[in-house]
Amino acid sequence: NYFHQYFLPLEPMGQAIRIRGGGDEPPSNWPNLVGMTGEEAREKIVKVDSTLAGNVHIIPEGSMCTMDFRTDRVRIFIDAEGKVARQPQRG
């Protein structure tokens, strides 16, 4: 297994979350954010990787968006209630 496992605090609940990444690379996806509000998820992502500040976009599920892949961007797809509908990831 070429992945290292990282444990980061998930506040305010005080639980640990596991994020997979290689070496010192920041995570590329955040499965633990599904169900949170889009704004909460954005805050958590930027807290883990501040280089993404300004490039974490909250988008309604089913919206049209470009298909280009950019590692400096994260899209958070939300449902009608404003909750994260699927795992946010880079791209």
Short mmCIF file of C-alpha atoms in Angstrom, two decimals:
data_model
loop_
_atom_site.label_atom_id
_atom_site.label_comp_id
_atom_site.label_asym_id
_atom_site.label_seq_id
_atom_site.Cartn_x
_atom_site.Cartn_y
_atom_site.Cartn_z
CA ASN A 1 0.00 0.00 0.00
CA TYR A 2 1.58 3.25 -1.17
CA PHE A 3 -0.73 5.47 0.85
CA HIS A 4 -0.03 6.86 4.27
CA GLN A 5 -2.89 7.40 6.67
CA TYR A 6 -3.33 10.67 8.49
CA PHE A 7 -5.58 11.40 11.43
CA LEU A 8 -6.83 14.95 11.73
CA PRO A 9 -9.15 16.37 14.39
CA LEU A 10 -12.73 16.99 13.31
CA GLU A 11 -13.98 19.83 15.41
CA PRO A 12 -16.24 20.58 17.21
CA MET A 13 -17.15 16.92 17.69
CA GLY A 14 -13.62 16.01 18.79
CA GLN A 15 -13.54 12.88 16.66
CA ALA A 16 -10.64 11.82 14.48
CA ILE A 17 -11.03 11.44 10.73
CA ARG A 18 -8.78 9.40 8.46
CA ILE A 19 -7.51 10.99 5.30
CA ARG A 20 -5.46 9.06 2.76
CA GLY A 21 -2.61 10.73 0.97
CA GLY A 22 0.96 10.07 -0.03
CA GLY A 23 3.94 11.50 1.84
CA ASP A 24 3.38 15.12 2.73
CA GLU A 25 0.75 15.63 0.05
CA PRO A 26 -2.48 17.30 1.16
CA PRO A 27 -5.62 15.15 0.84
CA SER A 28 -7.42 14.96 -2.50
CA ASN A 29 -10.86 14.01 -1.19
CA TRP A 30 -12.93 14.46 1.94
CA PRO A 31 -15.52 11.66 2.41
CA ASN A 32 -16.19 12.70 6.02
CA LEU A 33 -17.84 15.96 4.92
CA VAL A 34 -20.94 14.39 3.33
CA GLY A 35 -24.00 15.59 5.24
CA MET A 36 -22.44 18.83 6.55
CA THR A 37 -23.53 22.19 5.20
CA GLY A 38 -21.57 23.45 2.21
CA GLU A 39 -20.08 26.31 4.24
CA GLU A 40 -18.96 23.98 7.05
CA ALA A 41 -17.33 21.69 4.49
CA ARG A 42 -15.54 24.62 2.83
CA GLU A 43 -14.13 25.75 6.19
CA LYS A 44 -12.85 22.23 6.98
CA ILE A 45 -11.17 21.87 3.57
CA VAL A 46 -9.43 25.25 3.78
CA LYS A 47 -8.36 24.49 7.36
CA VAL A 48 -6.62 21.30 6.17
CA ASP A 49 -5.15 22.91 3.02
CA SER A 50 -4.97 26.71 3.03
CA THR A 51 -3.64 26.75 -0.56
CA LEU A 52 -7.21 26.02 -1.68
CA ALA A 53 -8.61 29.23 -0.16
CA GLY A 54 -10.64 30.96 -2.87
CA ASN A 55 -10.87 27.80 -4.96
CA VAL A 56 -13.39 25.78 -2.97
CA HIS A 57 -16.71 26.19 -4.77
CA ILE A 58 -20.17 25.29 -3.47
CA ILE A 59 -22.39 24.15 -6.34
CA PRO A 60 -25.98 22.82 -6.35
CA GLU A 61 -26.15 19.10 -7.28
CA GLY A 62 -26.93 18.68 -10.98
CA SER A 63 -25.51 22.05 -12.02
CA MET A 64 -23.48 22.29 -15.19
CA CYS A 65 -19.77 22.89 -14.72
CA THR A 66 -16.60 22.60 -16.75
CA MET A 67 -14.99 19.18 -17.10
CA ASP A 68 -11.37 20.36 -16.82
CA PHE A 69 -9.33 18.79 -14.03
CA ARG A 70 -7.53 21.22 -11.72
CA THR A 71 -5.74 20.07 -8.58
CA ASP A 72 -6.03 23.58 -7.13
CA ARG A 73 -9.85 23.44 -7.08
CA VAL A 74 -12.44 21.60 -4.98
CA ARG A 75 -16.12 21.50 -5.85
CA ILE A 76 -18.63 20.86 -3.10
CA PHE A 77 -21.95 19.65 -4.50
CA ILE A 78 -24.90 20.38 -2.21
CA ASP A 79 -28.48 19.10 -2.18
CA ALA A 80 -31.66 21.20 -1.95
CA GLU A 81 -31.17 21.53 1.83
CA GLY A 82 -27.64 22.91 1.45
CA LYS A 83 -25.98 19.70 2.70
CA VAL A 84 -22.96 18.13 1.01
CA ALA A 85 -24.44 15.51 -1.33
CA ARG A 86 -21.26 13.66 -2.35
CA GLN A 87 -17.63 13.45 -1.41
CA PRO A 88 -15.79 16.69 -2.23
CA GLN A 89 -12.58 16.13 -4.18
CA ARG A 90 -9.91 18.01 -6.06
CA GLY A 91 -10.47 18.56 -9.72
#
